[in-house]
mmCIF file of C-alpha atoms in Angstrom:
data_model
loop_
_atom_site.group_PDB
_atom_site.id
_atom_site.type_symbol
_atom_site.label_atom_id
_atom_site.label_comp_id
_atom_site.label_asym_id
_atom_site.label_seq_id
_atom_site.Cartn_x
_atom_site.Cartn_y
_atom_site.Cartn_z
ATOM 1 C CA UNK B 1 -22.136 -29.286 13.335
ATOM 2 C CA UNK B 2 -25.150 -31.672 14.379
ATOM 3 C CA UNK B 3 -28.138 -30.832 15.066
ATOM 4 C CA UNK B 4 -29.880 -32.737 17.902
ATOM 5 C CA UNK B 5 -33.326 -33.690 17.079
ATOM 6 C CA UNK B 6 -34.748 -34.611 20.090
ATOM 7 C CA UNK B 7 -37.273 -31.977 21.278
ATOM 8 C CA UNK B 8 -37.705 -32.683 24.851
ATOM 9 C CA UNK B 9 -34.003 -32.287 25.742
ATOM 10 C CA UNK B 10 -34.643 -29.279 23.631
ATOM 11 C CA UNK B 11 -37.423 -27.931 25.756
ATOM 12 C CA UNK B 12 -35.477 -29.086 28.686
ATOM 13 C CA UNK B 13 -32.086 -26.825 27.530
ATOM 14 C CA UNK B 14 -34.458 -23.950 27.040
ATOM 15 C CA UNK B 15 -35.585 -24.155 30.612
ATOM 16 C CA UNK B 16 -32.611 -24.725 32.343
ATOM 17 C CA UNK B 17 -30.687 -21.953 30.665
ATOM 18 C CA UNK B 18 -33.490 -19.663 31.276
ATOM 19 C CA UNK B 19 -33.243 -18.537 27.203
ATOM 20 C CA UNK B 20 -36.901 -16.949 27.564
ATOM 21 C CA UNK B 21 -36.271 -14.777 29.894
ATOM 22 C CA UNK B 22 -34.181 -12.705 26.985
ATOM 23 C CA UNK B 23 -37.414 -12.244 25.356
ATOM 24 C CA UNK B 24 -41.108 -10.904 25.710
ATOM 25 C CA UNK B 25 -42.148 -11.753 22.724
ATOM 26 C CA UNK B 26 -41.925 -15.687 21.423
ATOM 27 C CA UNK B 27 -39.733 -16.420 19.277
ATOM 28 C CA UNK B 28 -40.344 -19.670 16.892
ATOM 29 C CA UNK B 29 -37.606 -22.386 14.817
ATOM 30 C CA UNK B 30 -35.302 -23.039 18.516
ATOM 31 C CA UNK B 31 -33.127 -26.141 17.607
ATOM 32 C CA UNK B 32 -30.503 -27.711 19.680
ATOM 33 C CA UNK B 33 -27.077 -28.177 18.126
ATOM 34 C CA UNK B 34 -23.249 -29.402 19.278
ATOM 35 C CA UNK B 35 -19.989 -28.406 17.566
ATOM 36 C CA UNK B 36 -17.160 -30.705 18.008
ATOM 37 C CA UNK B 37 -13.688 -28.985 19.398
ATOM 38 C CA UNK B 38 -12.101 -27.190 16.468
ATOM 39 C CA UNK B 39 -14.861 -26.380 14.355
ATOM 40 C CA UNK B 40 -16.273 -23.023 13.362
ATOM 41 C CA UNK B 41 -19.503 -21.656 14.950
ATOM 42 C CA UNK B 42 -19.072 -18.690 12.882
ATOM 43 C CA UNK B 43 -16.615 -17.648 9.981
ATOM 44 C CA UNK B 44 -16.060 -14.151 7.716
ATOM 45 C CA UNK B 45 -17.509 -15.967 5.064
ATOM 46 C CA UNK B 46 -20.123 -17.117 5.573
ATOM 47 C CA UNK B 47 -23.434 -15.642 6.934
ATOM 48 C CA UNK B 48 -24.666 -16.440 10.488
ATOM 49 C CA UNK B 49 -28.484 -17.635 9.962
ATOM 50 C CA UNK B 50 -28.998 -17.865 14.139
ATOM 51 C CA UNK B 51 -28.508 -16.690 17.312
ATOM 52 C CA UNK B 52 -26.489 -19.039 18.838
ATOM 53 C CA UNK B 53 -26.878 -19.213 22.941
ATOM 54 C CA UNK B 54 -23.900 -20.962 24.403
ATOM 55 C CA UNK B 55 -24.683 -23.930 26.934
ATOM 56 C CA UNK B 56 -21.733 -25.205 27.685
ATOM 57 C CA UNK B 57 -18.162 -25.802 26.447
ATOM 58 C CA UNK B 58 -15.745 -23.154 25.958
ATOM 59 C CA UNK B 59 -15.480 -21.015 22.665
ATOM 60 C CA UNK B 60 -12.911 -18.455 21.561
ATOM 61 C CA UNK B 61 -13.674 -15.154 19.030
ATOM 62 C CA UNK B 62 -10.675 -13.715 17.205
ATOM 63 C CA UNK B 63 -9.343 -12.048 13.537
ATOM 64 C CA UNK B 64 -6.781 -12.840 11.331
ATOM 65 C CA UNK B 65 -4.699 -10.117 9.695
ATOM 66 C CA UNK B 66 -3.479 -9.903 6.789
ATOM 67 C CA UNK B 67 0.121 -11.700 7.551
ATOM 68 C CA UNK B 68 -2.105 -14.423 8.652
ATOM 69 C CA UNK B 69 -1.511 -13.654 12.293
ATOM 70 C CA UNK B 70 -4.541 -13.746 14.820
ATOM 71 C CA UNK B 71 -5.441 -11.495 16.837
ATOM 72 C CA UNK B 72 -8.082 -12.201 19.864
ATOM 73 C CA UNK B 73 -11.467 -10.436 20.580
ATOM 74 C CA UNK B 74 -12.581 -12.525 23.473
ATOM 75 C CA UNK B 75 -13.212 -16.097 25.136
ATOM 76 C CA UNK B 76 -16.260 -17.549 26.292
ATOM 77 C CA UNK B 77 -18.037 -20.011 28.046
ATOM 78 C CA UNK B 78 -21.838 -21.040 28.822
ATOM 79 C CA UNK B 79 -24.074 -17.946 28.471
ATOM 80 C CA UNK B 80 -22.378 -16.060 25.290
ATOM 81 C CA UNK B 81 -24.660 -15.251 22.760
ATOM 82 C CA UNK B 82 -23.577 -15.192 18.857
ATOM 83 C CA UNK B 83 -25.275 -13.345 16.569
ATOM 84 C CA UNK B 84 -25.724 -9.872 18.209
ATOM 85 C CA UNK B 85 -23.177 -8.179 15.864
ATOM 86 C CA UNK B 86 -25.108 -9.707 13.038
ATOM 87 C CA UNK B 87 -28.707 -8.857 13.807
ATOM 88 C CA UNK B 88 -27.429 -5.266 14.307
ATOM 89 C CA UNK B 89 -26.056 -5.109 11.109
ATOM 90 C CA UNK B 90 -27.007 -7.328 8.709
ATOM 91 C CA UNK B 91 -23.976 -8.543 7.325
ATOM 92 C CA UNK B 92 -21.396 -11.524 7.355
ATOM 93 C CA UNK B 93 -19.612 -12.258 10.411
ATOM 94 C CA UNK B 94 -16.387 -10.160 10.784
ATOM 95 C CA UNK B 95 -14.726 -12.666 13.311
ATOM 96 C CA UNK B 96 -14.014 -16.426 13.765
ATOM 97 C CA UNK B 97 -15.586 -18.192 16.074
ATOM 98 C CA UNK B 98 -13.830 -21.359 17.223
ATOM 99 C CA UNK B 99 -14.966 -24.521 19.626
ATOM 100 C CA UNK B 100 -12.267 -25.247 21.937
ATOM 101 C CA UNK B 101 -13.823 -27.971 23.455
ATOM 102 C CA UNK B 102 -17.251 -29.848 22.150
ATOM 103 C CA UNK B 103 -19.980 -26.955 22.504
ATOM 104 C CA UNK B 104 -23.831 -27.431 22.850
ATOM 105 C CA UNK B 105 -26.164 -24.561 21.723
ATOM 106 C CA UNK B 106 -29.129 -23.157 21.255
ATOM 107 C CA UNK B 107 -29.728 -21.930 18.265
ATOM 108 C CA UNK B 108 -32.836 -19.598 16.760
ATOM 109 C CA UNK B 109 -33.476 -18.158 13.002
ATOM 110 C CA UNK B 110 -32.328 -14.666 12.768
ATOM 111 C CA UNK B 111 -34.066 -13.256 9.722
ATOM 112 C CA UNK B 112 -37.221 -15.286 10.881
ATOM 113 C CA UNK B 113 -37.820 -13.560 14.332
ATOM 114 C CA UNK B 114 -35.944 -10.358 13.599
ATOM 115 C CA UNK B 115 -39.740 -8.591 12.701
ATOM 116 C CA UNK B 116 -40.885 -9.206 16.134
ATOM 117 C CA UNK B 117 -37.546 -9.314 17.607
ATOM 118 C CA UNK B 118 -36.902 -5.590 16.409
ATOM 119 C CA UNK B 119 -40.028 -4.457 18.477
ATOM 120 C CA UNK B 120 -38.871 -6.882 21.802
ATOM 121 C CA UNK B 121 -37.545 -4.170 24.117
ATOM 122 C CA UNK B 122 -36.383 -6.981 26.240
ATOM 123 C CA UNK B 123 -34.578 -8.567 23.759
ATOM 124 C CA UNK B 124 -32.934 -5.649 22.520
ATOM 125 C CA UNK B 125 -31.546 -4.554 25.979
ATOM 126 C CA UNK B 126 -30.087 -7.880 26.186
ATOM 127 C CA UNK B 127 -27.949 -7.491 22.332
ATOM 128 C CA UNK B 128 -26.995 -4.566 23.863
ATOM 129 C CA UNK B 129 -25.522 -5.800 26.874
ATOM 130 C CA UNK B 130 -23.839 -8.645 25.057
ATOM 131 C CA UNK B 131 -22.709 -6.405 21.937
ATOM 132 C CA UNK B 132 -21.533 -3.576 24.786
ATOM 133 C CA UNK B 133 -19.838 -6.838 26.327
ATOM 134 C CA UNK B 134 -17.554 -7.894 23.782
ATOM 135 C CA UNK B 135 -16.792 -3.779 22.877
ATOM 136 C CA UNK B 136 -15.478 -3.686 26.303
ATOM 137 C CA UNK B 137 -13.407 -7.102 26.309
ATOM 138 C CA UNK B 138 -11.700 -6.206 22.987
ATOM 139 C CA UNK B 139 -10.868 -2.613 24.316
ATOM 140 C CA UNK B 140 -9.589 -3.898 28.163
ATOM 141 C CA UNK B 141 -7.387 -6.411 26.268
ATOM 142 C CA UNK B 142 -5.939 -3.603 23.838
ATOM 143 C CA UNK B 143 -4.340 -1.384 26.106
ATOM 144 C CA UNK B 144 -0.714 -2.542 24.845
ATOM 145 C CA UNK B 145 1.094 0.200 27.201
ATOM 146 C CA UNK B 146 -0.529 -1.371 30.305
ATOM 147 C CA UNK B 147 2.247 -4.220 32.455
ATOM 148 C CA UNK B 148 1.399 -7.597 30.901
ATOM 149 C CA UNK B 149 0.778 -8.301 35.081
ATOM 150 C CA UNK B 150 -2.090 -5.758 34.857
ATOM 151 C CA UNK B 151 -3.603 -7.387 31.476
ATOM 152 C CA UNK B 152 -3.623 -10.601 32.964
ATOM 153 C CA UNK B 153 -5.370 -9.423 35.981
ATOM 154 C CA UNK B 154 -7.775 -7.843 34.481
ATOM 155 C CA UNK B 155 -8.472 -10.616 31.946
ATOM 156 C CA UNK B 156 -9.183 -12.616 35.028
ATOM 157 C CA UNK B 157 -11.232 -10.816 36.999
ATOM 158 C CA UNK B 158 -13.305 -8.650 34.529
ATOM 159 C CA UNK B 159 -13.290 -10.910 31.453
ATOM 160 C CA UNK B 160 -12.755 -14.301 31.739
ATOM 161 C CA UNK B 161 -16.023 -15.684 33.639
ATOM 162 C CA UNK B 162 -14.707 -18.357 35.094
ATOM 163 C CA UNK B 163 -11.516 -16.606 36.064
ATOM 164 C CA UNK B 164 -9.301 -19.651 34.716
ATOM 165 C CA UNK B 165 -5.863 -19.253 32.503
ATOM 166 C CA UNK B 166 -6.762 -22.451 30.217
ATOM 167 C CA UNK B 167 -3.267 -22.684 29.324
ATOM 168 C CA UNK B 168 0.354 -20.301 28.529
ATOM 169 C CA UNK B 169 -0.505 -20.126 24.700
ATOM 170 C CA UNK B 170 -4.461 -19.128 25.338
ATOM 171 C CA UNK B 171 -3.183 -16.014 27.362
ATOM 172 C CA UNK B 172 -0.559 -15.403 24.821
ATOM 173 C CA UNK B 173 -3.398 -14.713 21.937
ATOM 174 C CA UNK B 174 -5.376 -12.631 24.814
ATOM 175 C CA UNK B 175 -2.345 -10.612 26.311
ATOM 176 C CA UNK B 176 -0.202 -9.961 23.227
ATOM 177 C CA UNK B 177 2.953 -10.253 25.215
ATOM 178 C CA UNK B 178 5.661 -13.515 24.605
ATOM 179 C CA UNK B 179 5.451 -16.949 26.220
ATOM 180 C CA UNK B 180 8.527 -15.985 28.528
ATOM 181 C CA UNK B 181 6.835 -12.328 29.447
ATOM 182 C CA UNK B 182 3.636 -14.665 30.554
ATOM 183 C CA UNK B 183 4.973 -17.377 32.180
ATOM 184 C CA UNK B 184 7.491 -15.110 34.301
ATOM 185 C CA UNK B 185 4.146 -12.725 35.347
ATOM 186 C CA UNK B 186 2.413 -16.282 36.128
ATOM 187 C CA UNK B 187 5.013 -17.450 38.281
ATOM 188 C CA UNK B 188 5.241 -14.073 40.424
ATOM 189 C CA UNK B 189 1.152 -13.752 40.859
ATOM 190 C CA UNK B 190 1.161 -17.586 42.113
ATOM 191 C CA UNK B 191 4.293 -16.701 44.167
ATOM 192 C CA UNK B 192 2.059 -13.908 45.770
ATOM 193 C CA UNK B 193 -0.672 -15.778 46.152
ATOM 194 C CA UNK B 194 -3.011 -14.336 43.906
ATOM 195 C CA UNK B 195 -2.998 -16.997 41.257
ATOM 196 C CA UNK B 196 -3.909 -20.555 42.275
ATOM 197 C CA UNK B 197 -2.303 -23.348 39.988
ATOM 198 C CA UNK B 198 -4.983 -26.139 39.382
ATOM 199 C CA UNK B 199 -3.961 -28.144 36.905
ATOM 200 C CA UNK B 200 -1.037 -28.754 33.932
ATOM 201 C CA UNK B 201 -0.603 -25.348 32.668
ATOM 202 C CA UNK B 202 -4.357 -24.127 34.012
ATOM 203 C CA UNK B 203 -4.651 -21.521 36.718
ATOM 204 C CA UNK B 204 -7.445 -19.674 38.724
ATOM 205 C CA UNK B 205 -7.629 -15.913 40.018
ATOM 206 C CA UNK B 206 -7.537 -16.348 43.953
ATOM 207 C CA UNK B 207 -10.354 -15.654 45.929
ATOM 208 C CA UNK B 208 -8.875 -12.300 47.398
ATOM 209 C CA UNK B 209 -8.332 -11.131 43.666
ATOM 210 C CA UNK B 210 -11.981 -11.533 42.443
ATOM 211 C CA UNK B 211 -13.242 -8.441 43.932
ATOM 212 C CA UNK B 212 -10.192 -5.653 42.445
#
């Protein structure tokens, strides 16, 4: 992790991603950081000290059980929030977080600001929405009895915000189905037209699909 000391692109990130309109009161210690591809925002063991407000770069949050195997909570690009779970609870993180590409952030002290932050009704409506957010990615990608077809649809439209497949083994830890189950659904959508193919192994949710 690096933190970028250089307070007028700082200023400047603030602005353009609009991070003070999540808050009425003002918040103090913003710093600007970047994670290289690979590298863990956030990790069971160790506590989260800040919010982290994603700018850009793609992340991805997921368990491990106790075989070792993972098991996926939800992917993300620029406007995901870290933290949330944390504030609310005061305790470690219970997930991994994981760069999957390099990742720029903003990031702001949590036990700090959480004093005024606890009486910011605008802030709090907004760790609601993003704690309500990841509740409802986690539960849309549980439902095991549901056609792997259906999962993947719905991961595209009502989850994944840029509605992009990065990739067969990326669905695989957010569909829990096998790389032959995937790839046979992924060649009948695009076959139907409602999966566009735009790159190796990358595909995008047509235009017709977007709306259910």
């Amino acid at each position: 992790m690096e933190t970028i000391s250089d307070s007028r692109m700082l200023q400047e990130r603030i602005k353009s991603a609009k991070i003070h309109t999540h808050f009425e009161s003002h918040p103090q210690g913003f710093q600007l950081r970047r994670y290289q591809k690979g590298e863990l925002l956030t990790a069971p063991f160790w506590p989260l000290g800040h919010f982290l407000f994603i700018l850009q770069g793609r992340i991805k949050i997921y368990g491990l059980r106790e075989d070792g195997s993972s098991f996926s909570i939800s992917r993300g690009v620029h406007g995901a929030m870290l933290g949330d779970m944390e504030f609310a609870r005061r305790g470690f993180p219970s997930f991994y977080t994981e760069a999957l590409e390099e990742v720029l952030c903003i990031a702001l002290p949590i036990e700090e600001n959480r004093e005024v932050l606890q009486r910011d009704c605008t802030f709090l409506r907004y760790l609601l929405s993003c704690m309500s957010e990841k509740v409802f990615m986690f539960s849309m990608i549980g439902r095991s009895a549901q056609p792997v077809e259906e999962k993947l649809l719905t991961f595209l439209r009502e989850i994944q915000p840029d509605h992009m497949l990065h990739g067969i083994s990326a669905g695989l830890m957010q569909l829990h189905c096998s790389r032959r189950q995937l790839q046979r659904v992924v060649r009948k959508l695009c076959e139907q037209g409602k999966l566009e193919k735009t790159g190796k192994g990358t595909y995008r949710l047509a235009e017709t699909e977007k709306g259910g």
